XYZ file of C-alpha atoms in Angstrom:
771
model
C -39.817 -25.436 15.939
C -38.408 -26.885 12.538
C -35.123 -28.883 12.761
C -32.113 -27.839 10.722
C -32.620 -30.562 8.188
C -36.332 -29.932 7.714
C -35.798 -26.141 7.229
C -33.020 -26.738 4.696
C -35.044 -29.306 2.653
C -38.120 -27.223 2.825
C -36.335 -23.944 1.402
C -34.354 -25.717 -1.394
C -35.180 -23.025 -3.939
C -34.215 -20.239 -1.590
C -30.768 -21.803 -0.721
C -30.412 -22.666 -4.430
C -30.807 -19.035 -5.471
C -28.795 -17.688 -2.698
C -25.852 -20.132 -3.767
C -26.035 -18.958 -7.364
C -26.174 -15.207 -6.365
C -22.979 -15.527 -4.227
C -21.448 -17.702 -6.949
C -21.850 -14.602 -9.476
C -20.620 -12.358 -6.496
C -17.756 -14.289 -5.602
C -16.412 -14.384 -9.376
C -16.934 -10.852 -9.640
C -14.854 -9.866 -6.664
C -12.694 -12.588 -5.921
C -11.958 -14.717 -9.153
C -8.241 -14.897 -8.254
C -9.364 -17.210 -5.494
C -11.573 -19.427 -7.493
C -9.407 -22.690 -7.980
C -8.362 -22.578 -4.311
C -12.022 -22.342 -3.123
C -13.247 -25.093 -5.832
C -10.404 -27.464 -4.272
C -11.720 -26.800 -0.936
C -15.398 -27.375 -1.753
C -14.557 -30.501 -3.732
C -12.873 -31.914 -0.805
C -15.672 -30.927 1.492
C -18.229 -32.645 -0.822
C -16.270 -35.832 -1.194
C -15.969 -36.040 2.684
C -19.503 -35.343 2.949
C -20.494 -38.025 0.568
C -18.134 -40.512 2.335
C -19.403 -39.739 5.839
C -23.135 -39.892 4.480
C -23.941 -36.481 6.026
C -27.597 -36.072 6.197
C -29.017 -33.731 3.450
C -26.054 -34.363 1.405
C -28.234 -34.000 -1.681
C -29.333 -30.533 -0.561
C -25.671 -29.533 0.131
C -24.596 -30.762 -3.457
C -27.453 -28.791 -5.081
C -26.180 -25.710 -3.134
C -22.505 -26.063 -4.143
C -23.669 -26.909 -7.684
C -25.578 -23.645 -7.682
C -22.727 -21.797 -6.479
C -20.311 -22.977 -9.108
C -22.994 -22.617 -11.662
C -23.085 -18.860 -10.756
C -19.408 -18.735 -11.140
C -19.376 -20.599 -14.398
C -21.957 -18.427 -15.710
C -20.260 -15.157 -15.171
C -16.929 -16.795 -16.286
C -18.521 -17.788 -19.651
C -20.152 -14.411 -20.188
C -16.997 -12.508 -19.448
C -14.910 -14.805 -21.592
C -17.396 -14.144 -24.459
C -17.044 -10.343 -23.910
C -13.433 -10.509 -23.696
C -13.351 -12.622 -26.979
C -15.437 -9.782 -28.680
C -13.206 -7.038 -27.535
C -10.107 -8.681 -28.645
C -11.579 -9.342 -32.055
C -13.225 -5.942 -32.733
C -11.573 -3.301 -30.577
C -9.402 -0.893 -32.769
C -10.707 -2.315 -36.102
C -12.879 -0.665 -38.508
C -16.425 -2.218 -38.016
C -19.746 -1.551 -40.152
C -22.613 -1.954 -37.594
C -26.271 -2.527 -38.805
C -29.344 -2.670 -36.374
C -32.450 -1.295 -35.183
C -32.806 1.746 -32.785
C -34.409 0.701 -29.504
C -34.076 3.973 -27.406
C -32.980 7.328 -27.947
C -32.527 10.540 -25.561
C -31.192 14.163 -26.200
C -28.551 15.510 -23.894
C -27.863 19.144 -25.063
C -26.299 18.886 -28.386
C -25.995 15.203 -28.541
C -28.332 12.365 -29.197
C -27.691 9.101 -27.427
C -29.033 6.118 -29.154
C -29.099 2.262 -28.127
C -29.066 -0.029 -31.050
C -29.810 -3.752 -31.217
C -27.504 -5.121 -33.892
C -28.290 -7.625 -36.598
C -24.692 -7.888 -38.156
C -21.139 -6.750 -37.918
C -18.672 -6.448 -40.790
C -14.918 -6.242 -40.716
C -13.346 -5.752 -44.183
C -16.392 -6.774 -45.950
C -16.593 -9.944 -44.023
C -20.154 -9.997 -42.549
C -21.125 -11.642 -39.233
C -24.626 -12.032 -37.991
C -24.595 -10.937 -34.249
C -27.213 -9.753 -31.778
C -26.015 -7.290 -29.151
C -26.636 -3.893 -27.927
C -24.366 -0.854 -28.814
C -24.660 2.746 -27.676
C -24.256 5.415 -30.277
C -23.495 9.078 -29.486
C -24.100 11.670 -32.401
C -25.143 15.191 -33.068
C -28.705 16.463 -33.614
C -28.448 17.499 -37.230
C -30.376 14.268 -38.062
C -32.899 12.957 -35.773
C -33.520 9.388 -35.147
C -36.403 7.611 -33.467
C -37.109 4.234 -31.898
C -37.661 1.571 -34.549
C -35.366 3.171 -37.281
C -32.962 0.673 -39.250
C -29.526 2.242 -39.085
C -26.238 1.629 -40.310
C -22.680 3.204 -39.724
C -18.984 2.395 -39.902
C -16.284 3.413 -37.212
C -13.207 2.286 -35.368
C -14.252 0.467 -32.115
C -12.244 2.286 -29.380
C -11.223 0.477 -26.186
C -13.174 1.530 -23.097
C -10.084 1.569 -20.640
C -10.272 3.778 -17.840
C -8.101 7.044 -18.305
C -6.925 7.140 -14.869
C -7.489 5.559 -11.359
C -10.360 8.186 -10.717
C -12.228 8.465 -14.004
C -15.531 6.767 -14.428
C -15.350 3.066 -15.594
C -17.508 3.582 -18.689
C -16.788 0.078 -19.911
C -18.009 -1.462 -16.958
C -21.024 0.820 -16.818
C -22.057 -0.262 -20.298
C -21.806 -3.874 -19.209
C -24.259 -3.217 -16.372
C -26.628 -1.907 -18.995
C -26.058 -4.875 -21.242
C -24.260 -2.811 -23.786
C -21.163 -4.199 -25.394
C -19.819 -1.125 -27.182
C -19.924 2.523 -27.720
C -19.424 4.803 -30.581
C -19.478 8.557 -31.441
C -20.460 9.129 -35.209
C -21.699 12.269 -37.049
C -25.116 11.988 -37.863
C -24.307 12.692 -41.592
C -22.403 9.407 -41.510
C -25.174 7.202 -40.326
C -27.785 5.823 -42.885
C -31.270 5.512 -41.553
C -34.651 4.145 -42.744
C -38.048 3.952 -41.133
C -38.772 0.441 -39.463
C -41.603 -1.274 -37.632
C -42.072 -0.906 -33.911
C -42.084 -3.827 -31.854
C -44.270 -4.400 -28.837
C -41.400 -3.322 -26.522
C -40.810 -0.155 -28.566
C -44.586 0.765 -28.236
C -44.287 0.303 -24.549
C -41.035 2.462 -24.324
C -42.784 5.194 -26.357
C -45.883 5.120 -24.214
C -43.895 5.308 -21.000
C -42.210 8.360 -22.572
C -45.338 9.966 -23.641
C -46.829 9.465 -20.082
C -43.752 10.775 -18.476
C -43.975 13.907 -20.501
C -47.800 14.264 -19.877
C -47.127 13.957 -15.938
C -44.267 16.565 -16.458
C -46.465 18.927 -18.307
C -49.728 18.498 -16.098
C -47.679 19.278 -12.921
C -45.296 21.904 -14.357
C -42.198 23.288 -13.374
C -39.536 21.750 -10.990
C -42.391 19.772 -9.373
C -43.133 18.342 -12.741
C -39.630 16.874 -13.090
C -39.967 15.266 -9.511
C -43.372 14.137 -10.350
C -42.164 12.245 -13.549
C -39.292 10.688 -11.491
C -41.717 9.660 -8.590
C -44.154 7.751 -10.893
C -41.753 6.283 -13.631
C -38.253 6.922 -12.371
C -37.499 9.243 -15.314
C -34.889 11.702 -13.926
C -33.821 12.886 -17.361
C -34.851 16.487 -16.566
C -33.166 16.526 -13.242
C -30.473 19.459 -12.894
C -27.249 18.982 -10.933
C -28.925 20.924 -8.133
C -31.779 18.685 -7.749
C -29.690 15.542 -7.875
C -27.552 17.020 -4.991
C -30.276 17.880 -2.775
C -32.030 14.574 -2.967
C -28.555 12.905 -2.475
C -27.426 15.057 0.494
C -31.005 14.793 2.195
C -30.950 11.033 1.871
C -34.200 10.440 -0.032
C -33.006 9.609 -3.443
C -35.158 6.334 -3.104
C -38.424 8.508 -3.410
C -37.182 9.378 -7.162
C -36.033 5.777 -7.983
C -38.924 3.464 -8.557
C -38.744 0.621 -5.978
C -40.731 -1.586 -3.874
C -42.553 1.283 -2.286
C -44.022 2.248 -5.597
C -45.266 -1.199 -6.399
C -46.653 -1.814 -2.890
C -48.698 1.467 -3.308
C -49.809 0.604 -6.967
C -50.761 -3.038 -5.977
C -52.574 -1.785 -2.726
C -54.426 0.873 -4.758
C -55.522 -1.724 -7.390
C -56.645 -4.189 -4.805
C -58.504 -1.411 -2.836
C -60.350 -0.925 -6.144
C -60.691 -4.540 -7.073
C -62.090 -5.547 -3.531
C -65.328 -3.966 -4.588
C -65.705 -6.291 -7.550
C -67.018 -9.877 -7.258
C -63.834 -11.315 -8.948
C -62.375 -14.284 -7.252
C -59.258 -13.469 -5.230
C -57.087 -15.444 -7.371
C -58.314 -13.735 -10.679
C -57.504 -10.424 -8.763
C -53.894 -11.728 -8.120
C -53.514 -12.784 -11.756
C -54.453 -9.186 -12.857
C -52.204 -7.885 -10.099
C -49.329 -9.758 -11.534
C -50.021 -8.414 -15.214
C -50.043 -4.943 -13.677
C -46.798 -5.512 -11.888
C -45.218 -6.677 -15.165
C -46.734 -3.802 -17.109
C -45.293 -1.295 -14.652
C -41.888 -2.800 -14.814
C -42.041 -2.490 -18.515
C -42.990 1.148 -18.123
C -40.106 1.918 -15.752
C -37.619 0.446 -18.063
C -36.860 -2.826 -16.078
C -34.352 -0.990 -13.544
C -32.592 -3.108 -10.964
C -34.622 -1.761 -8.093
C -38.080 -2.323 -9.789
C -37.138 -5.978 -11.065
C -36.236 -6.759 -7.596
C -39.504 -5.478 -6.266
C -41.530 -6.692 -8.940
C -40.431 -10.230 -8.947
C -40.705 -10.338 -5.198
C -44.345 -8.992 -5.507
C -45.051 -11.590 -8.302
C -43.749 -14.293 -6.025
C -46.173 -13.181 -3.141
C -48.996 -13.037 -5.537
C -48.435 -16.551 -6.986
C -47.983 -17.904 -3.366
C -51.591 -16.456 -2.673
C -52.920 -18.084 -5.844
C -51.321 -21.478 -4.798
C -52.814 -21.064 -1.205
C -49.214 -20.923 0.089
C -47.570 -18.689 2.475
C -45.076 -16.193 0.872
C -41.515 -16.400 1.804
C -39.754 -13.343 1.626
C -36.231 -14.811 1.787
C -37.026 -16.935 -1.190
C -38.378 -14.067 -3.143
C -35.317 -12.051 -2.257
C -32.751 -14.430 -3.544
C -34.965 -15.684 -6.345
C -35.318 -12.087 -7.801
C -31.427 -11.594 -7.619
C -30.805 -14.897 -9.332
C -33.128 -14.161 -12.082
C -31.617 -10.599 -12.605
C -28.107 -11.981 -12.429
C -28.698 -14.854 -14.933
C -29.767 -12.337 -17.240
C -27.006 -9.920 -16.810
C -24.288 -11.128 -14.244
C -22.673 -7.667 -14.498
C -25.602 -6.348 -12.639
C -23.704 -7.287 -9.471
C -21.417 -4.143 -10.321
C -24.560 -1.962 -10.451
C -25.213 0.584 -7.634
C -28.744 0.575 -8.046
C -28.838 -3.131 -7.862
C -26.579 -3.499 -4.767
C -28.394 -0.486 -2.937
C -31.900 -2.057 -3.518
C -31.009 -5.310 -2.216
C -28.633 -4.001 0.603
C -31.520 -1.898 1.844
C -34.132 -4.483 1.736
C -31.736 -6.730 3.496
C -31.325 -4.170 6.383
C -35.024 -3.927 6.458
C -35.704 -7.936 6.655
C -33.021 -8.481 9.189
C -33.195 -5.601 11.723
C -36.782 -3.970 11.350
C -38.752 -6.709 13.380
C -36.421 -6.608 16.500
C -36.089 -2.938 16.245
C -39.990 -2.521 16.035
C -40.364 -4.640 19.223
C -38.139 -2.258 21.155
C -40.727 0.540 20.627
C -42.559 -1.075 23.695
C -39.630 0.378 25.807
C -40.111 3.870 24.522
C -42.504 6.460 25.571
C -45.952 6.418 23.817
C -45.524 10.024 22.801
C -43.780 8.744 19.417
C -46.423 7.873 17.137
C -46.256 4.182 15.723
C -46.242 5.494 12.191
C -43.279 7.822 12.670
C -41.468 5.120 14.724
C -41.910 2.877 11.706
C -40.633 4.969 9.153
C -37.644 6.098 11.365
C -37.011 2.456 11.844
C -37.157 1.427 8.115
C -34.970 4.235 7.186
C -32.424 3.303 9.948
C -32.599 -0.242 8.932
C -31.934 0.422 5.327
C -29.077 2.708 6.100
C -27.257 0.214 8.075
C -26.628 -1.861 4.944
C -26.612 1.010 2.351
C -23.936 3.162 3.957
C -21.073 0.989 3.080
C -22.351 0.860 -0.683
C -22.656 4.674 -0.813
C -19.454 5.269 0.585
C -17.779 2.778 -1.989
C -19.454 4.069 -5.097
C -19.963 7.599 -4.121
C -17.752 8.346 -1.221
C -20.589 10.061 0.393
C -23.258 9.486 3.247
C -26.072 11.246 4.441
C -26.341 11.575 8.249
C -29.759 13.045 8.437
C -31.657 10.603 5.975
C -33.698 9.173 8.888
C -35.036 12.657 9.831
C -35.705 13.634 6.224
C -37.617 10.312 5.657
C -39.774 10.955 8.612
C -40.800 14.334 7.118
C -40.986 13.102 3.537
C -42.146 9.637 3.272
C -45.699 10.024 4.864
C -46.400 12.411 1.744
C -44.829 10.202 -0.901
C -47.520 7.561 -0.922
C -50.228 10.319 -1.288
C -48.176 12.035 -3.987
C -47.878 8.762 -5.995
C -51.540 7.689 -5.671
C -52.545 11.321 -6.668
C -50.206 11.380 -9.645
C -51.528 7.958 -10.972
C -55.006 9.703 -10.972
C -53.379 12.641 -12.944
C -51.800 10.307 -15.382
C -55.092 8.518 -15.926
C -56.773 11.917 -16.714
C -54.045 13.043 -19.002
C -55.255 10.674 -21.609
C -59.152 11.538 -20.874
C -59.263 15.346 -20.432
C -55.863 17.245 -19.907
C -57.210 20.389 -18.494
C -58.953 18.409 -15.564
C -55.675 16.484 -15.172
C -53.869 19.966 -14.782
C -56.202 20.929 -12.121
C -56.009 17.556 -10.290
C -52.220 17.990 -10.420
C -52.283 21.001 -8.210
C -52.653 18.904 -5.031
C -49.712 16.658 -5.656
C -47.675 19.739 -6.910
C -48.036 21.550 -3.589
C -47.067 18.325 -1.705
C -43.982 18.245 -3.718
C -43.244 21.917 -3.423
C -43.120 21.076 0.500
C -41.013 17.885 -0.267
C -38.593 19.937 -2.192
C -38.413 22.861 0.504
C -37.639 20.247 3.160
C -35.166 18.389 0.977
C -33.408 21.756 0.509
C -33.609 22.652 4.124
C -32.116 19.281 5.272
C -29.449 19.191 2.693
C -28.206 22.879 3.773
C -27.379 21.580 7.111
C -23.677 21.679 7.599
C -22.182 18.244 7.455
C -25.762 16.671 7.189
C -23.985 14.829 4.106
C -20.224 14.032 4.659
C -17.594 12.685 2.054
C -15.860 9.578 3.384
C -12.837 7.586 2.147
C -13.300 4.425 0.135
C -13.800 1.710 2.408
C -11.448 -1.180 2.146
C -12.175 -4.895 2.370
C -11.170 -4.905 6.074
C -13.524 -2.022 6.749
C -16.382 -3.961 5.256
C -15.356 -7.080 7.396
C -15.270 -5.038 10.642
C -18.544 -3.304 9.784
C -20.242 -6.690 9.350
C -18.911 -7.865 12.547
C -20.474 -5.025 14.362
C -23.723 -5.610 12.557
C -23.520 -9.331 13.738
C -22.946 -8.103 17.490
C -25.699 -5.534 17.124
C -28.164 -7.913 16.009
C -27.503 -10.275 18.910
C -28.052 -7.351 21.455
C -31.146 -6.225 19.556
C -32.617 -9.837 19.695
C -31.870 -10.193 23.446
C -29.014 -12.554 23.017
C -26.177 -12.624 25.297
C -23.087 -11.269 23.466
C -20.978 -14.015 25.490
C -17.187 -14.761 24.789
C -17.562 -14.633 20.905
C -19.498 -11.355 21.144
C -16.663 -9.730 23.295
C -14.025 -11.156 20.555
C -16.173 -9.738 17.900
C -16.394 -6.452 19.490
C -12.653 -6.268 20.485
C -11.672 -7.260 16.830
C -13.862 -4.678 15.233
C -12.791 -1.937 17.506
C -9.176 -2.668 17.223
C -9.104 -3.277 13.385
C -11.979 -1.005 12.433
C -11.517 2.075 14.751
C -7.681 1.845 16.134
C -6.224 1.523 12.643
C -8.021 4.413 11.146
C -7.518 6.710 14.257
C -3.715 5.826 14.212
C -3.490 6.710 10.423
C -5.439 9.929 10.942
C -2.429 11.154 12.777
C -0.148 10.936 10.073
C 0.516 13.365 7.139
C 0.328 12.501 3.322
C 0.956 14.151 0.112
C -0.971 12.417 -2.703
C -0.287 12.807 -6.298
C -3.641 11.971 -7.883
C -3.685 10.017 -11.235
C -6.308 12.286 -12.840
C -5.337 11.932 -16.386
C -3.251 14.456 -18.320
C -2.798 17.248 -15.568
C -1.604 18.039 -12.177
C -3.454 17.728 -8.873
C -1.870 16.914 -5.419
C -3.408 16.814 -2.174
C -1.797 17.360 1.142
C -3.536 16.013 4.109
C -2.860 16.553 7.995
C -4.470 15.473 11.123
C -7.931 16.553 12.112
C -9.200 16.795 8.681
C -6.825 19.667 7.536
C -5.938 19.619 3.827
C -4.846 21.880 0.911
C -4.486 21.278 -2.703
C -2.062 22.137 -5.340
C -3.571 22.347 -8.836
C -6.865 20.681 -9.749
C -6.546 18.863 -13.094
C -8.972 19.617 -16.103
C -11.750 16.953 -15.687
C -13.850 18.172 -12.556
C -15.614 14.845 -12.440
C -12.368 12.870 -11.981
C -10.780 15.469 -9.542
C -14.043 15.487 -7.432
C -14.102 11.610 -7.360
C -10.279 11.692 -6.315
C -10.987 14.168 -3.426
C -14.127 12.511 -2.288
C -12.347 9.081 -2.106
C -9.646 10.676 0.106
C -12.337 11.807 2.516
C -12.026 15.560 1.848
C -14.893 17.715 3.173
C -12.952 20.993 3.116
C -9.798 22.792 1.972
C -7.672 25.137 3.817
C -5.862 26.368 0.842
C -5.756 25.860 -2.858
C -2.597 26.759 -4.869
C -3.155 27.266 -8.514
C 0.126 27.068 -10.348
C -1.055 28.829 -13.534
C -4.342 29.186 -15.382
C -3.956 26.314 -18.046
C -6.985 23.949 -18.047
C -5.053 20.872 -17.104
C -3.999 22.674 -13.772
C -7.044 24.848 -12.867
C -10.042 23.389 -15.132
C -11.891 21.991 -12.030
C -11.258 24.789 -9.764
C -14.860 26.119 -9.982
C -16.587 23.076 -9.255
C -14.034 22.219 -6.330
C -14.911 25.608 -4.769
C -18.686 24.947 -5.205
C -18.286 21.470 -3.523
C -15.860 21.997 -0.816
C -15.573 25.016 1.480
C -12.184 26.676 0.908
C -10.625 29.375 3.175
C -7.979 30.703 0.463
C -6.969 30.478 -3.067
C -3.447 31.455 -4.217
C -2.569 32.453 -7.735
C 0.685 33.544 -9.115
C 1.310 37.070 -9.466
C 2.247 38.030 -12.961
C 2.268 41.829 -12.417
C -0.007 41.910 -15.540
C -2.700 39.142 -15.237
C -4.248 37.574 -18.215
C -7.789 37.088 -18.985
C -7.580 33.562 -17.857
C -6.143 34.285 -14.305
C -8.681 37.239 -14.092
C -11.486 34.912 -14.555
C -10.366 32.270 -12.246
C -9.767 34.910 -9.530
C -13.343 36.104 -9.919
C -14.751 32.627 -9.551
C -12.623 32.261 -6.294
C -13.958 35.615 -5.020
C -17.547 34.667 -5.821
C -17.257 31.300 -3.888
C -16.356 33.243 -0.707
C -12.713 32.374 -0.630
C -9.893 34.625 0.270
C -7.811 35.316 -2.985
C -4.059 35.889 -2.694
C -1.564 36.537 -5.638
C 1.852 35.192 -4.574
C 5.459 35.623 -5.932
C 8.853 34.751 -4.143
C 8.152 37.068 -1.463
C 5.469 34.923 0.167
C 5.151 31.782 2.276
C 2.329 30.205 3.792
C 1.412 28.050 6.671
C -0.287 24.949 5.526
C -1.832 21.917 7.227
C 1.235 19.921 8.453
C 3.935 22.458 7.464
C 5.243 25.443 5.461
C 5.025 26.350 1.829
C 7.652 28.713 0.335
C 6.768 30.416 -2.788
C 10.059 30.320 -4.991
C 8.736 31.650 -8.166
C 7.521 33.704 -9.985
C 10.044 36.377 -9.081
C 9.227 40.022 -7.970
C 11.553 41.431 -10.586
C 11.210 39.056 -13.492
C 7.918 39.166 -15.642
C 7.206 35.821 -17.089
C 6.662 35.727 -20.855
C 3.831 33.074 -20.776
C 1.584 31.286 -18.281
C 4.001 28.130 -18.160
C 7.069 30.168 -17.418
C 5.157 32.120 -14.624
C 3.849 28.842 -12.948
C 3.923 28.971 -9.037
C 7.031 26.931 -7.836
C 6.526 25.897 -4.151
C 8.873 24.255 -1.765
C 6.842 22.363 0.831
C 8.330 21.255 4.272
C 6.329 18.790 5.911
C 7.943 17.441 9.162
C 11.299 17.911 7.604
C 10.348 16.153 4.174
C 10.615 18.750 1.336
C 8.554 18.553 -1.693
C 9.129 20.920 -4.723
C 6.254 21.474 -7.033
C 7.173 23.032 -10.207
C 3.932 23.573 -12.220
C 4.655 23.860 -15.989
C 8.068 25.930 -15.895
C 10.305 25.568 -18.689
C 14.332 25.435 -18.720
C 14.614 29.298 -19.053
C 12.702 29.741 -15.645
C 14.525 26.826 -14.019
C 17.817 28.638 -14.909
C 16.362 32.094 -13.443
C 15.292 30.231 -10.160
C 18.715 28.910 -9.933
C 20.389 32.306 -10.327
C 17.854 33.680 -7.591
C 19.698 31.256 -5.320
C 16.284 30.089 -3.946
C 16.654 26.737 -1.973
C 15.925 23.762 -4.351
C 17.071 20.832 -2.369
C 14.078 18.512 -1.807
C 13.354 14.972 -1.116
C 10.484 14.727 -3.851
C 10.345 16.754 -6.989
C 7.187 17.049 -9.127
C 8.726 16.979 -12.394
C 7.766 20.184 -14.402
C 5.237 20.187 -17.421
C 4.651 16.511 -16.925
C 8.072 15.385 -18.179
C 8.366 17.783 -21.230
C 11.645 17.901 -22.959
C 11.716 21.706 -22.295
C 11.769 21.354 -18.759
C 14.009 19.461 -16.113
C 17.420 20.477 -17.279
C 20.646 18.773 -15.829
C 21.295 21.808 -13.711
C 17.974 22.159 -12.250
C 17.871 18.497 -11.274
C 21.344 18.805 -9.713
C 20.378 21.595 -7.519
C 17.106 19.944 -6.499
C 18.884 16.633 -5.667
C 15.598 14.696 -5.075
C 15.293 11.215 -3.864
C 11.972 10.877 -5.943
C 10.921 12.239 -9.253
C 7.088 12.335 -9.532
C 5.663 12.704 -13.116
C 1.981 13.424 -13.424
C 0.785 12.485 -16.902
C -2.156 10.850 -18.682
C -2.008 7.425 -20.267
C -1.157 7.505 -24.132
C -1.642 11.453 -23.803
C -1.274 13.215 -27.090
C 1.567 15.271 -26.014
C 3.790 12.093 -25.616
C 4.550 13.058 -22.009
C 6.875 12.328 -20.486
C 9.404 12.756 -23.385
C 12.388 10.319 -23.679
C 14.870 13.083 -23.432
C 13.486 14.032 -20.094
C 13.355 10.311 -18.656
C 17.024 9.885 -19.787
C 18.027 13.115 -17.766
C 16.045 11.688 -14.572
C 17.508 8.184 -15.043
C 21.087 9.838 -15.311
C 20.294 11.627 -12.024
C 20.087 8.098 -10.492
C 17.076 8.626 -8.559
C 13.472 6.990 -8.275
C 11.080 7.685 -11.174
C 7.409 7.550 -10.043
C 4.605 8.156 -12.875
C 0.778 8.448 -12.316
C 0.264 6.863 -15.673
C 1.895 3.803 -14.602
C 1.426 3.466 -10.867
C -1.874 5.355 -10.365
C -2.007 7.506 -7.372
C 1.242 7.992 -5.792
C 1.218 8.591 -1.924
C 3.837 9.713 0.421
C 2.918 9.023 4.094
C 4.746 10.754 6.865
C 4.253 9.874 10.506
C 4.371 12.037 13.598
C 8.338 11.548 13.659
C 8.948 12.627 10.186
C 9.624 9.205 8.727
C 8.209 9.014 5.228
C 7.265 6.063 3.175
C 5.717 5.479 -0.351
C 2.739 3.840 -1.602
C 2.252 2.667 -5.243
C 5.932 3.079 -5.816
C 6.607 1.991 -9.464
C 8.849 -1.221 -9.688
């Protein structure tokens, strides 16, 4: 058995790359702690030098690599910050060469490698990638030289739950994005580089595979071979995600292992020396990486495969740990923002789970009945090990995990390798004789039909895939503690006192705290940009929604991050898009019992359309006025407006006004009513007193008059509005009236989500309260 010092010195490269990777990760997630950690490491290094600690040089190299990773990310982010400060909100002229194009409906998406940027005629030679979205009136192709001018807009998130497009661009090594009409873009033909030719060949090959296979199966075939999911519908993406088999349509280590295995099976019949075969294998790996666009998962698998082949050429034993960290260090050295890429994290976390847990889990098969075939056990064990580490990543990025992925993989994975090899043969014949390729494609096509059938069947299982709350750092720590304990038990080591402490801490922190919090009630005013959307949650997963906001992606992200899986009732205050625009998507995503609309006596076209969508989804539909009240999770919702006797003169004035009583705490939701409606409600003598008032019409000056505010006598005023919205909400006049009321003003555009938490005894506290 190797001594620790011998093991450390023998794996210097592995530890160096691991330290560099962790340095990148540390700066990405904990940059505020950098100086404290640097001081601690420096003190430790000095102490180790003074005491002449064995392997001091190796320890120094590791620390140097760690701070090298930190310094690299710091420098890259500083350069990006300087670029942003210099060019954002400035009118710039950009010249460069098109490196990639794609079409999405009525838009073209173009990636440009710039050679110069100009501000006010001052030209600066600069190499960077920018993204350009334009119409399809003028077609652009790879290699074209283009030039355009536009104002570089900031890539800030519009709300807490909106997609961080700026960070996404950084993970793709893109520095800026623009939308410019094609008529304003000058273009001329340019020469194709070798890289351009590879991309065009990949696109051509993808289209040939898609055409030869045909139909929906052709889209999946293209994804299996080249990772091209450009033709995937939302429905296809959903069934692969819910059934837990997205990895089969994302090029990864499985593809490369099959490809290299297929190559060596053919090459074994030749008389080439094994080292020559390995060199050819390396070339094939690089070519395949280029064909698939150097995605994070294929880069990881490709670099690790190359390490194994090089080790064989040098007659050395391969070291998977070194390959693992060497590949991550190379990828992050090229673009440290990859640490934020979901594909990068999922690829490495899945492999980490397999490397750590597969071997001991496989050994446990000896204790099981022999009726379980070894191949199926290996597939199940591999899927389970990968899931152990990917579940937290999926929960963090997508708020969704598949509970049936192991079972789906047992059905699907044995077929995927056959499909992949068959499609490689089909791809070859598409260039030789396409009619024969179409005939050969029938075999993988029917296998893909079965895979799609299985995926749809598994995805349709109720709660086979669930939405979960975004995990906190504390949750991650508890999860890792449990994994450590699980590993010790799996490898036959006694848990001992340390294991008992770990188990107790993980159970208390990771389980007791969520259980206690699940017995509370909450009212969350989501920061979803310009619009209204509030979620009421009660124990045992019950919840209801008041309005949906306009942006369905943002609202779905907010609901998923809150761990919503179904809704008891949705109240739609009125049919304006910023209150109801995401309703259809929500109904198709979350089972919903009841949808309540305002009763206008005479319904407009918008309200009629919304009600038909609700009926089509299978929800009960109600049209309510001040005669109605509803039992909601955790309390009662009284409808105060619209009145049975007064016909509203527009959608805003007819908004549902609800007074929610949750454990004695009252919340008044006012939609977009104006002062006239407010005065009518006061005259109707409806009870308006409340603890929390959702300020009407996002703080418009036409609402929230002094009399209404006085009647409401709220402790908190909540304004739901988007950052820098075009309406100027909230208006200064309204803010002044609220300030004169002498209460707490909370704004989603300043505080993000505003959450009121109510315990079982009715005590209420506020999170994200503006200071």
